[in-house]
mmCIF file of C-alpha atoms in Angstrom:
data_model
loop_
_atom_site.group_PDB
_atom_site.id
_atom_site.type_symbol
_atom_site.label_atom_id
_atom_site.label_comp_id
_atom_site.label_asym_id
_atom_site.label_seq_id
_atom_site.Cartn_x
_atom_site.Cartn_y
_atom_site.Cartn_z
ATOM 1 C CA MET A 6 17.269 -18.091 60.558
ATOM 2 C CA LYS A 7 19.682 -14.964 61.394
ATOM 3 C CA LEU A 8 18.595 -11.715 61.323
ATOM 4 C CA LYS A 9 20.620 -10.402 58.175
ATOM 5 C CA GLN A 10 19.786 -13.193 56.534
ATOM 6 C CA ARG A 11 15.764 -13.750 56.686
ATOM 7 C CA VAL A 12 16.331 -9.634 54.952
ATOM 8 C CA VAL A 13 18.507 -11.045 51.417
ATOM 9 C CA LEU A 14 16.311 -13.900 51.937
ATOM 10 C CA LEU A 15 12.569 -11.802 51.493
ATOM 11 C CA ALA A 16 15.086 -8.936 48.652
ATOM 12 C CA ILE A 17 15.234 -12.563 47.654
ATOM 13 C CA LEU A 18 11.774 -13.881 47.404
ATOM 14 C CA LEU A 19 10.527 -10.094 46.503
ATOM 15 C CA VAL A 20 12.518 -9.405 43.466
ATOM 16 C CA ILE A 21 11.500 -13.090 41.540
ATOM 17 C CA PHE A 22 7.543 -12.368 42.364
ATOM 18 C CA ILE A 23 8.220 -9.140 40.371
ATOM 19 C CA PHE A 24 10.369 -11.143 37.210
ATOM 20 C CA THR A 25 6.859 -13.128 37.654
ATOM 21 C CA LYS A 26 4.466 -10.968 37.530
ATOM 22 C CA VAL A 27 6.087 -8.811 35.203
ATOM 23 C CA PHE A 28 6.916 -11.909 33.044
ATOM 24 C CA LEU A 29 3.297 -12.883 33.041
ATOM 25 C CA ILE A 30 1.616 -9.715 32.663
ATOM 26 C CA ASP A 31 3.562 -9.718 29.888
ATOM 27 C CA ASN A 32 2.769 -12.946 28.178
ATOM 28 C CA LEU A 33 -1.050 -12.215 28.866
ATOM 29 C CA ASP A 34 -0.523 -8.969 27.493
ATOM 30 C CA THR A 35 1.753 -10.538 23.811
ATOM 31 C CA SER A 36 -1.038 -13.555 23.891
ATOM 32 C CA ALA A 37 -3.627 -11.147 23.877
ATOM 33 C CA ALA A 38 -2.417 -9.486 21.373
ATOM 34 C CA ASN A 39 -1.293 -11.828 19.168
ATOM 35 C CA ARG A 40 -5.389 -13.515 19.526
ATOM 36 C CA GLU A 41 -6.544 -10.270 18.925
ATOM 37 C CA ASP A 42 -3.745 -10.355 15.346
ATOM 38 C CA GLN A 43 -5.521 -13.880 14.473
ATOM 39 C CA ARG A 44 -9.123 -12.279 14.620
ATOM 40 C CA ALA A 45 -8.593 -9.900 11.883
ATOM 41 C CA PHE A 46 -6.962 -12.070 10.321
ATOM 42 C CA HIS A 47 -10.384 -13.729 10.670
ATOM 43 C CA ARG A 48 -12.265 -11.152 9.433
ATOM 44 C CA MET A 49 -10.319 -9.709 6.831
ATOM 45 C CA MET A 50 -10.551 -13.626 5.219
ATOM 46 C CA THR A 51 -14.268 -13.330 5.722
ATOM 47 C CA GLY A 52 -15.319 -10.786 3.880
ATOM 48 C CA LEU A 53 -12.185 -10.430 0.522
ATOM 49 C CA ARG A 54 -15.191 -11.042 -1.798
ATOM 50 C CA VAL A 55 -16.386 -8.373 -2.593
ATOM 51 C CA GLU A 56 -19.336 -7.688 -5.558
ATOM 52 C CA LEU A 57 -19.564 -4.621 -6.447
ATOM 53 C CA LEU A 58 -23.789 -4.292 -5.768
ATOM 54 C CA PRO A 59 -25.043 -1.172 -5.984
ATOM 55 C CA LYS A 60 -27.562 -1.099 -2.986
ATOM 56 C CA LEU A 61 -27.103 1.510 0.119
ATOM 57 C CA ASP A 62 -30.632 0.392 1.406
ATOM 58 C CA HIS A 63 -29.725 1.648 5.413
ATOM 59 C CA THR A 64 -28.301 4.976 4.823
ATOM 60 C CA LEU A 65 -29.309 8.292 2.320
ATOM 61 C CA GLN A 66 -25.780 8.832 1.572
ATOM 62 C CA SER A 67 -24.895 8.000 -1.107
ATOM 63 C CA PRO A 68 -21.352 6.759 -1.683
ATOM 64 C CA TRP A 69 -18.743 9.917 -2.203
ATOM 65 C CA GLU A 70 -20.343 10.632 1.408
ATOM 66 C CA ILE A 71 -19.746 7.162 3.579
ATOM 67 C CA ALA A 72 -15.556 6.952 1.211
ATOM 68 C CA ALA A 73 -15.537 10.008 2.886
ATOM 69 C CA GLN A 74 -16.494 9.073 6.253
ATOM 70 C CA TRP A 75 -13.932 6.457 6.204
ATOM 71 C CA VAL A 76 -11.186 8.626 5.900
ATOM 72 C CA VAL A 77 -8.862 8.865 9.770
ATOM 73 C CA PRO A 78 -5.553 9.843 10.425
ATOM 74 C CA ARG A 79 -3.743 6.027 10.158
ATOM 75 C CA GLU A 80 -6.322 4.089 7.710
ATOM 76 C CA VAL A 81 -8.101 5.208 4.612
ATOM 77 C CA TYR A 82 -10.924 2.568 5.046
ATOM 78 C CA PRO A 83 -12.444 0.859 7.713
ATOM 79 C CA GLU A 84 -11.208 -3.016 8.725
ATOM 80 C CA GLU A 85 -15.670 -3.532 8.310
ATOM 81 C CA THR A 86 -16.630 -2.043 5.039
ATOM 82 C CA PRO A 87 -20.219 -3.432 4.297
ATOM 83 C CA GLU A 88 -20.712 -0.438 1.966
ATOM 84 C CA LEU A 89 -17.594 -1.412 0.075
ATOM 85 C CA GLY A 90 -18.756 -3.177 -2.694
ATOM 86 C CA ALA A 91 -20.891 -0.109 -3.102
ATOM 87 C CA VAL A 92 -18.436 2.067 -3.424
ATOM 88 C CA LEU A 93 -15.824 0.686 -5.849
ATOM 89 C CA HIS A 94 -19.698 -0.674 -8.532
ATOM 90 C CA ALA A 95 -19.815 4.098 -7.861
ATOM 91 C CA MET A 96 -16.405 4.050 -9.386
ATOM 92 C CA ALA A 97 -16.814 1.593 -12.028
ATOM 93 C CA THR A 98 -20.356 1.899 -13.283
ATOM 94 C CA LYS A 99 -20.960 6.102 -12.267
ATOM 95 C CA LYS A 100 -21.082 8.603 -15.067
ATOM 96 C CA VAL A 101 -17.880 10.678 -16.447
ATOM 97 C CA ILE A 102 -19.126 14.588 -16.201
ATOM 98 C CA LYS A 103 -15.606 16.137 -16.609
ATOM 99 C CA ALA A 104 -12.629 14.548 -18.013
ATOM 100 C CA ASP A 105 -9.704 16.787 -17.909
ATOM 101 C CA VAL A 106 -5.511 15.750 -18.250
ATOM 102 C CA GLY A 107 -4.434 14.044 -14.583
ATOM 103 C CA TYR A 108 -2.012 16.450 -11.709
ATOM 104 C CA LYS A 109 1.897 16.579 -12.009
ATOM 105 C CA GLY A 110 3.420 13.083 -12.612
ATOM 106 C CA THR A 111 5.545 11.831 -14.667
ATOM 107 C CA GLN A 112 2.806 8.882 -15.379
ATOM 108 C CA LEU A 113 0.062 9.554 -17.789
ATOM 109 C CA LYS A 114 -3.159 9.897 -16.501
ATOM 110 C CA ALA A 115 -6.701 11.975 -16.589
ATOM 111 C CA LEU A 116 -8.262 12.864 -13.917
ATOM 112 C CA LEU A 117 -12.618 12.342 -13.743
ATOM 113 C CA ILE A 118 -15.771 14.176 -12.602
ATOM 114 C CA LEU A 119 -18.481 10.948 -11.656
ATOM 115 C CA GLU A 120 -21.684 11.747 -11.304
ATOM 116 C CA GLY A 121 -21.851 12.980 -7.833
ATOM 117 C CA GLY A 122 -19.165 15.873 -7.844
ATOM 118 C CA GLN A 123 -16.636 12.656 -6.417
ATOM 119 C CA LYS A 124 -12.930 13.440 -8.477
ATOM 120 C CA VAL A 125 -11.493 10.078 -9.116
ATOM 121 C CA VAL A 126 -7.967 9.196 -10.793
ATOM 122 C CA PHE A 127 -8.060 6.463 -14.064
ATOM 123 C CA LYS A 128 -4.970 5.167 -15.532
ATOM 124 C CA PRO A 129 -5.690 3.651 -19.071
ATOM 125 C CA LYS A 130 -4.366 0.011 -19.721
ATOM 126 C CA ARG A 131 -0.926 0.081 -21.613
ATOM 127 C CA TYR A 132 0.334 -3.693 -21.201
ATOM 128 C CA SER A 133 -1.280 -7.217 -21.383
ATOM 129 C CA ARG A 134 -1.119 -9.236 -18.197
ATOM 130 C CA ASP A 135 1.486 -11.651 -19.742
ATOM 131 C CA PHE A 136 3.284 -8.854 -20.804
ATOM 132 C CA VAL A 137 7.118 -8.946 -19.116
ATOM 133 C CA VAL A 138 8.404 -5.533 -18.510
ATOM 134 C CA GLU A 139 12.920 -5.864 -18.538
ATOM 135 C CA GLY A 140 15.086 -3.540 -17.809
ATOM 136 C CA GLU A 141 15.586 -1.214 -14.240
ATOM 137 C CA PRO A 142 13.137 -2.567 -11.502
ATOM 138 C CA TYR A 143 11.452 0.709 -12.441
ATOM 139 C CA ALA A 144 10.819 0.856 -16.235
ATOM 140 C CA GLY A 145 8.195 0.874 -18.266
ATOM 141 C CA TYR A 146 5.127 2.320 -18.231
ATOM 142 C CA ASP A 147 2.127 2.477 -15.292
ATOM 143 C CA ARG A 148 0.969 -0.533 -14.742
ATOM 144 C CA HIS A 149 -3.547 -0.273 -13.820
ATOM 145 C CA ASN A 150 -3.758 -3.695 -12.846
ATOM 146 C CA ALA A 151 -0.617 -3.750 -10.385
ATOM 147 C CA GLU A 152 -2.741 -0.526 -9.106
ATOM 148 C CA VAL A 153 -5.651 -2.805 -8.728
ATOM 149 C CA ALA A 154 -3.820 -6.101 -6.863
ATOM 150 C CA ALA A 155 -1.765 -3.428 -4.887
ATOM 151 C CA PHE A 156 -4.938 -1.825 -3.135
ATOM 152 C CA HIS A 157 -6.533 -5.837 -2.576
ATOM 153 C CA LEU A 158 -2.961 -6.576 -1.328
ATOM 154 C CA ASP A 159 -2.952 -3.730 1.347
ATOM 155 C CA ARG A 160 -6.504 -5.054 2.826
ATOM 156 C CA ILE A 161 -5.086 -8.125 2.703
ATOM 157 C CA LEU A 162 -2.262 -6.707 4.993
ATOM 158 C CA GLY A 163 -4.941 -5.694 6.994
ATOM 159 C CA PHE A 164 -2.352 -1.736 6.833
ATOM 160 C CA ARG A 165 -6.184 -0.272 5.374
ATOM 161 C CA ARG A 166 -3.437 3.064 3.191
ATOM 162 C CA ALA A 167 -3.983 2.383 0.218
ATOM 163 C CA PRO A 168 -7.029 4.810 -2.090
ATOM 164 C CA LEU A 169 -9.435 2.468 -2.825
ATOM 165 C CA VAL A 170 -8.547 1.711 -6.576
ATOM 166 C CA VAL A 171 -11.619 -0.464 -8.994
ATOM 167 C CA GLY A 172 -11.256 -1.095 -12.900
ATOM 168 C CA ARG A 173 -13.384 0.023 -15.451
ATOM 169 C CA TYR A 174 -14.728 -0.364 -18.653
ATOM 170 C CA ILE A 175 -14.465 3.423 -20.054
ATOM 171 C CA ASN A 176 -16.278 4.341 -23.907
ATOM 172 C CA LEU A 177 -13.364 7.450 -24.967
ATOM 173 C CA ARG A 178 -15.298 8.298 -27.915
ATOM 174 C CA THR A 179 -18.750 8.637 -26.136
ATOM 175 C CA GLU A 180 -17.644 8.980 -22.384
ATOM 176 C CA ILE A 181 -15.054 11.285 -22.216
ATOM 177 C CA LYS A 182 -15.058 13.212 -25.468
ATOM 178 C CA PRO A 183 -18.119 15.356 -24.997
ATOM 179 C CA VAL A 184 -16.836 16.193 -21.379
ATOM 180 C CA ALA A 185 -13.076 16.424 -21.441
ATOM 181 C CA THR A 186 -11.279 19.621 -21.507
ATOM 182 C CA GLU A 187 -10.095 21.763 -24.461
ATOM 183 C CA GLN A 188 -6.345 20.434 -22.762
ATOM 184 C CA LEU A 189 -6.872 16.363 -23.011
ATOM 185 C CA LEU A 190 -8.763 16.916 -25.955
ATOM 186 C CA SER A 191 -6.423 17.905 -27.858
ATOM 187 C CA THR A 192 -4.158 15.000 -26.567
ATOM 188 C CA PHE A 193 -6.678 12.443 -28.538
ATOM 189 C CA LEU A 194 -5.764 10.581 -32.272
ATOM 190 C CA THR A 195 -6.553 7.936 -33.816
ATOM 191 C CA VAL A 196 -4.478 4.921 -34.480
ATOM 192 C CA GLY A 197 -5.596 2.332 -36.432
ATOM 193 C CA ASN A 198 -9.790 1.613 -35.396
ATOM 194 C CA ASN A 199 -8.857 3.467 -31.949
ATOM 195 C CA THR A 200 -9.035 6.376 -30.410
ATOM 196 C CA CYS A 201 -6.140 6.993 -28.365
ATOM 197 C CA PHE A 202 -4.935 9.586 -26.387
ATOM 198 C CA TYR A 203 -1.214 10.697 -24.894
ATOM 199 C CA GLY A 204 -2.075 13.122 -22.193
ATOM 200 C CA LYS A 205 -0.135 15.954 -19.803
ATOM 201 C CA CYS A 206 2.446 14.173 -17.989
ATOM 202 C CA TYR A 207 6.090 14.438 -17.193
ATOM 203 C CA TYR A 208 6.815 10.898 -20.160
ATOM 204 C CA CYS A 209 3.831 12.180 -22.130
ATOM 205 C CA ARG A 210 4.269 11.412 -25.965
ATOM 206 C CA GLU A 211 2.261 11.957 -28.274
ATOM 207 C CA THR A 212 4.488 8.672 -30.273
ATOM 208 C CA GLU A 213 3.679 7.172 -27.689
ATOM 209 C CA PRO A 214 0.031 7.132 -26.554
ATOM 210 C CA ALA A 215 -2.289 4.904 -24.704
ATOM 211 C CA CYS A 216 -4.746 3.461 -27.035
ATOM 212 C CA ALA A 217 -8.371 1.383 -26.490
ATOM 213 C CA ASP A 218 -9.562 -1.257 -27.995
ATOM 214 C CA GLY A 219 -11.847 0.287 -31.617
ATOM 215 C CA ASP A 220 -13.257 3.457 -28.466
ATOM 216 C CA MET A 221 -13.490 1.353 -25.373
ATOM 217 C CA MET A 222 -10.513 1.115 -23.149
ATOM 218 C CA GLU A 223 -10.155 -0.807 -19.750
ATOM 219 C CA GLY A 224 -7.892 0.918 -17.048
ATOM 220 C CA ALA A 225 -8.537 1.803 -13.384
ATOM 221 C CA ILE A 226 -9.631 4.340 -11.458
ATOM 222 C CA THR A 227 -9.113 5.636 -8.098
ATOM 223 C CA LEU A 228 -10.807 7.124 -5.186
ATOM 224 C CA TRP A 229 -9.422 10.966 -4.905
ATOM 225 C CA LEU A 230 -9.108 11.277 -1.059
ATOM 226 C CA PRO A 231 -11.420 13.852 0.951
ATOM 227 C CA ASP A 232 -10.149 17.132 0.506
ATOM 228 C CA VAL A 233 -10.579 18.414 3.998
ATOM 229 C CA TRP A 234 -7.304 15.883 4.018
ATOM 230 C CA PRO A 235 -5.146 18.142 2.451
ATOM 231 C CA LEU A 236 -1.781 15.804 1.851
ATOM 232 C CA GLN A 237 1.543 17.074 2.542
ATOM 233 C CA LYS A 238 4.522 15.257 0.126
ATOM 234 C CA HIS A 239 7.948 13.682 1.984
ATOM 235 C CA ARG A 240 11.248 12.529 0.014
ATOM 236 C CA HIS A 241 11.385 9.016 0.857
ATOM 237 C CA PRO A 242 14.967 8.717 3.052
ATOM 238 C CA TRP A 243 14.901 5.209 1.097
ATOM 239 C CA GLY A 244 14.432 7.057 -2.651
ATOM 240 C CA ARG A 245 16.736 6.026 -5.566
ATOM 241 C CA THR A 246 19.557 9.094 -7.424
ATOM 242 C CA TYR A 247 18.016 7.392 -10.775
ATOM 243 C CA ARG A 248 21.212 8.243 -12.385
ATOM 244 C CA GLU A 249 23.329 5.767 -13.886
ATOM 245 C CA GLY A 250 26.810 4.763 -11.843
ATOM 246 C CA LYS A 251 25.632 7.806 -9.455
ATOM 247 C CA LEU A 252 24.478 5.491 -5.748
ATOM 248 C CA ALA A 253 22.164 7.046 -1.932
ATOM 249 C CA ARG A 254 23.582 6.719 0.711
ATOM 250 C CA TRP A 255 22.057 4.035 2.054
ATOM 251 C CA GLU A 256 23.554 1.908 -1.454
ATOM 252 C CA TYR A 257 26.557 1.391 0.621
ATOM 253 C CA ASP A 258 26.339 2.762 4.141
ATOM 254 C CA GLU A 259 25.063 -0.629 6.632
ATOM 255 C CA SER A 260 24.544 1.810 9.382
ATOM 256 C CA TYR A 261 22.385 4.686 6.885
ATOM 257 C CA CYS A 262 19.481 3.403 8.924
ATOM 258 C CA ASP A 263 21.163 4.793 12.662
ATOM 259 C CA ALA A 264 21.291 8.355 11.107
ATOM 260 C CA VAL A 265 17.542 8.281 9.632
ATOM 261 C CA LYS A 266 16.508 7.661 13.580
ATOM 262 C CA LYS A 267 18.227 10.776 14.441
ATOM 263 C CA THR A 268 15.899 12.883 12.215
ATOM 264 C CA SER A 269 12.210 13.535 11.984
ATOM 265 C CA PRO A 270 10.504 12.375 11.524
ATOM 266 C CA TYR A 271 11.554 9.058 12.305
ATOM 267 C CA ASP A 272 13.302 9.218 15.012
ATOM 268 C CA SER A 273 9.946 9.337 17.220
ATOM 269 C CA GLY A 274 5.967 8.192 16.537
ATOM 270 C CA PRO A 275 5.235 5.550 13.968
ATOM 271 C CA ARG A 276 7.042 6.773 10.636
ATOM 272 C CA LEU A 277 9.864 4.606 10.628
ATOM 273 C CA LEU A 278 7.377 1.295 11.440
ATOM 274 C CA ASP A 279 4.801 2.512 7.950
ATOM 275 C CA ILE A 280 9.006 3.157 6.139
ATOM 276 C CA ILE A 281 9.641 -0.729 7.045
ATOM 277 C CA ASP A 282 5.593 -2.345 6.327
ATOM 278 C CA THR A 283 5.685 -0.327 3.288
ATOM 279 C CA ALA A 284 9.448 -1.413 2.385
ATOM 280 C CA VAL A 285 7.036 -5.282 2.716
ATOM 281 C CA PHE A 286 4.426 -4.012 0.875
ATOM 282 C CA ASP A 287 6.463 -2.559 -2.242
ATOM 283 C CA TYR A 288 8.426 -6.209 -2.068
ATOM 284 C CA LEU A 289 5.329 -8.234 -2.265
ATOM 285 C CA ILE A 290 4.264 -6.297 -5.705
ATOM 286 C CA GLY A 291 7.909 -5.420 -7.524
ATOM 287 C CA ASN A 292 7.636 -1.289 -6.611
ATOM 288 C CA ALA A 293 10.825 0.107 -6.682
ATOM 289 C CA ASP A 294 9.555 3.675 -7.936
ATOM 290 C CA ARG A 295 9.118 6.019 -4.263
ATOM 291 C CA HIS A 296 10.770 7.516 -4.383
ATOM 292 C CA HIS A 297 8.576 9.925 -1.893
ATOM 293 C CA TYR A 298 5.327 9.658 -0.538
ATOM 294 C CA GLU A 299 2.719 11.310 1.433
ATOM 295 C CA SER A 300 1.373 11.490 4.190
ATOM 296 C CA PHE A 301 -1.891 14.066 5.961
ATOM 297 C CA GLN A 302 -0.243 17.313 7.092
ATOM 298 C CA ASP A 303 0.241 19.151 9.873
ATOM 299 C CA ASP A 304 0.457 16.047 11.111
ATOM 300 C CA GLU A 305 3.287 15.497 12.813
ATOM 301 C CA GLY A 306 4.959 12.436 12.060
ATOM 302 C CA ALA A 307 1.388 11.101 13.745
ATOM 303 C CA SER A 308 0.085 10.329 9.970
ATOM 304 C CA MET A 309 0.170 6.802 8.413
ATOM 305 C CA LEU A 310 2.454 6.716 5.234
ATOM 306 C CA ILE A 311 -0.666 6.290 2.692
ATOM 307 C CA LEU A 312 0.252 4.177 -0.410
ATOM 308 C CA LEU A 313 0.366 6.561 -3.147
ATOM 309 C CA ASP A 314 -0.022 5.459 -6.627
ATOM 310 C CA ASN A 315 1.534 2.332 -6.389
ATOM 311 C CA ALA A 316 1.461 1.669 -10.584
ATOM 312 C CA LYS A 317 5.571 0.907 -11.147
ATOM 313 C CA SER A 318 4.173 -2.447 -9.677
ATOM 314 C CA PHE A 319 3.407 -6.250 -11.313
ATOM 315 C CA GLY A 320 5.766 -5.706 -14.412
ATOM 316 C CA ASN A 321 8.371 -9.035 -14.048
ATOM 317 C CA PRO A 322 7.414 -11.205 -12.226
ATOM 318 C CA SER A 323 10.878 -13.127 -12.579
ATOM 319 C CA LEU A 324 12.816 -9.539 -11.080
ATOM 320 C CA ASP A 325 12.714 -10.042 -6.720
ATOM 321 C CA GLU A 326 14.781 -6.850 -6.356
ATOM 322 C CA ARG A 327 15.939 -7.263 -3.237
ATOM 323 C CA SER A 328 17.182 -3.732 -2.376
ATOM 324 C CA ILE A 329 13.163 -2.800 -1.407
ATOM 325 C CA LEU A 330 13.151 -4.541 1.329
ATOM 326 C CA ALA A 331 16.703 -2.511 2.364
ATOM 327 C CA PRO A 332 14.636 -0.195 5.460
ATOM 328 C CA LEU A 333 14.004 -3.442 6.708
ATOM 329 C CA TYR A 334 17.502 -4.834 6.366
ATOM 330 C CA GLN A 335 18.908 -2.163 7.517
ATOM 331 C CA CYS A 336 17.011 -0.847 10.592
ATOM 332 C CA CYS A 337 15.826 -4.512 11.833
ATOM 333 C CA ILE A 338 12.413 -3.862 13.159
ATOM 334 C CA ILE A 339 9.366 -4.581 12.243
ATOM 335 C CA ARG A 340 5.618 -4.302 13.694
ATOM 336 C CA VAL A 341 4.770 -7.557 16.142
ATOM 337 C CA SER A 342 1.064 -6.577 14.377
ATOM 338 C CA THR A 343 3.323 -7.172 10.392
ATOM 339 C CA TRP A 344 5.108 -10.133 10.844
ATOM 340 C CA ASN A 345 1.553 -12.357 12.776
ATOM 341 C CA ARG A 346 -0.143 -11.484 9.584
ATOM 342 C CA LEU A 347 2.914 -12.910 7.310
ATOM 343 C CA ASN A 348 2.912 -15.693 9.078
ATOM 344 C CA TYR A 349 -0.484 -15.994 8.830
ATOM 345 C CA LEU A 350 -0.128 -15.901 4.781
ATOM 346 C CA LYS A 351 2.341 -17.765 4.389
ATOM 347 C CA ASN A 352 2.217 -21.786 2.963
ATOM 348 C CA GLY A 353 0.089 -20.202 -0.603
ATOM 349 C CA VAL A 354 -2.136 -18.499 1.464
ATOM 350 C CA LEU A 355 -1.537 -14.864 -0.129
ATOM 351 C CA LYS A 356 -2.091 -16.135 -3.316
ATOM 352 C CA SER A 357 -5.543 -17.760 -2.382
ATOM 353 C CA ALA A 358 -7.195 -15.012 -0.826
ATOM 354 C CA LEU A 359 -5.400 -11.952 -3.520
ATOM 355 C CA LYS A 360 -6.726 -14.609 -6.298
ATOM 356 C CA SER A 361 -10.308 -14.294 -3.813
ATOM 357 C CA ALA A 362 -10.662 -10.814 -3.714
ATOM 358 C CA MET A 363 -9.659 -9.446 -7.017
ATOM 359 C CA ALA A 364 -12.458 -12.478 -8.382
ATOM 360 C CA HIS A 365 -15.411 -9.551 -8.867
ATOM 361 C CA ASP A 366 -12.972 -6.490 -9.859
ATOM 362 C CA PRO A 367 -14.205 -5.891 -13.412
ATOM 363 C CA ILE A 368 -11.136 -6.228 -15.349
ATOM 364 C CA SER A 369 -10.675 -9.836 -13.398
ATOM 365 C CA PRO A 370 -8.214 -12.199 -14.297
ATOM 366 C CA VAL A 371 -6.111 -8.800 -11.939
ATOM 367 C CA LEU A 372 -2.545 -10.477 -12.589
ATOM 368 C CA SER A 373 -1.526 -13.456 -15.006
ATOM 369 C CA ASP A 374 -0.677 -16.629 -12.500
ATOM 370 C CA PRO A 375 2.996 -15.870 -12.245
ATOM 371 C CA HIS A 376 2.572 -12.533 -11.004
ATOM 372 C CA LEU A 377 0.688 -14.243 -8.365
ATOM 373 C CA ASP A 378 3.039 -17.007 -7.700
ATOM 374 C CA SER A 379 5.992 -14.203 -7.282
ATOM 375 C CA VAL A 380 3.538 -12.850 -4.230
ATOM 376 C CA ASP A 381 3.974 -16.412 -2.395
ATOM 377 C CA GLN A 382 7.947 -16.659 -2.703
ATOM 378 C CA ARG A 383 8.240 -12.757 -1.918
ATOM 379 C CA LEU A 384 6.477 -13.613 1.111
ATOM 380 C CA LEU A 385 9.116 -16.754 1.994
ATOM 381 C CA ASN A 386 11.787 -14.169 0.905
ATOM 382 C CA VAL A 387 11.106 -11.976 3.628
ATOM 383 C CA LEU A 388 10.442 -13.944 6.755
ATOM 384 C CA VAL A 389 13.803 -14.933 5.794
ATOM 385 C CA THR A 390 15.250 -11.584 6.407
ATOM 386 C CA ILE A 391 13.144 -10.418 9.386
ATOM 387 C CA LYS A 392 13.967 -14.277 10.546
ATOM 388 C CA GLN A 393 17.950 -13.035 9.681
ATOM 389 C CA CYS A 394 17.658 -9.925 11.815
ATOM 390 C CA THR A 395 16.277 -11.646 15.375
ATOM 391 C CA ASP A 396 19.037 -13.920 15.083
ATOM 392 C CA GLN A 397 21.491 -11.300 14.928
ATOM 393 C CA PHE A 398 19.667 -8.735 17.187
ATOM 394 C CA GLY A 399 16.746 -10.302 18.662
ATOM 395 C CA VAL A 400 13.486 -11.161 18.784
ATOM 396 C CA ASP A 401 12.605 -8.479 21.633
ATOM 397 C CA THR A 402 14.504 -5.465 19.839
ATOM 398 C CA VAL A 403 13.135 -6.655 16.230
ATOM 399 C CA LEU A 404 9.797 -7.026 16.774
ATOM 400 C CA VAL A 405 8.524 -4.017 18.326
ATOM 401 C CA GLU A 406 4.560 -3.475 19.612
ATOM 402 C CA ASP A 407 3.236 -0.846 18.132
ATOM 403 C CA ARG A 408 -0.793 -0.920 17.857
ATOM 404 C CA MET A 409 -2.089 3.271 17.391
ATOM 405 C CA PRO A 410 -5.448 4.122 17.963
ATOM 406 C CA LEU A 411 -6.281 4.954 14.819
ATOM 407 C CA SER A 412 -8.361 8.395 15.439
ATOM 408 C CA HIS A 413 -6.167 9.773 17.820
ATOM 409 C CA LEU A 414 -5.542 13.311 16.004
#
């Protein structure tokens, strides 16, 4: 064989060797990542049911100190939380030592201080479980039970970006009024035999109070994030205009995602993929009202998108508002880990997992069966949407490997 032919042959063999090595390494990495995703899923399913128990035998720390130490830039609570039941129990039972009107917003809430100095937000019950909110997908009052369900869905999806939430019954006469500020107390009234309040907010009206059953009010308690993690508010790039006849750009420009990708913080880092994860999350719960979102301050785009204020969810089980998925079907990218988790949850697993996760909540049953069924159906719609993206652009383009270390800052 001539020298020139040998050189060509060696070059071809070298190229084949390099491509084979790269292919094998990539597949090994992908396979290892998929195996870790599967192990993480099984760990989540094993620890799904959380009993609300008061004991913290292995530590001298308070439940509030434990929960505060959980928070890092990329998660609100860790994957393994043996103390979660004790923290939720404290949220559901600790004495209220102060009650005030809620922080700024459009919906009724109260800001409570629990024994030990922990701030929490209380959202009262406005609807029965089987009530269907008609109209626009963002219509109606906040649903307190939606906050509880959304927290547990966040656990199931493995995002761990939602603050802790638990249901609670509170006696307005004996637990709230004696410790209420004058500003909150001035909004209390009696309707029939029921104690009611209407609070202070953009849409709060004396003619539309939230009323207890007698003095006992059902609601949801959301744990306030530690003050050492101040929040920064951002306008959601796929937010709605909330004006009849006026569309946001994303509603008519199918290339809108290309423009988003050129602006900070979506041009680099994890934020755009967080937006996609959040779109999936919001679609599953039927939340079309995420016009803004929060991250931690001074994060340069590296903080997680925190899943706050999920109460405009689970309003109408028959309404699947596909526009919530616009970030997904316009950008056509999603994390591999999210894709894997969604596939593990199909065939009825999601409904069963969500029902099991909420079984020990004090206000259980948290959701009606039609809402649980709707979550399963919406999951299938999400998977179909991702399949349409992979058919059009290819798996390697759509499924993005992005596993950021949780303590990277």
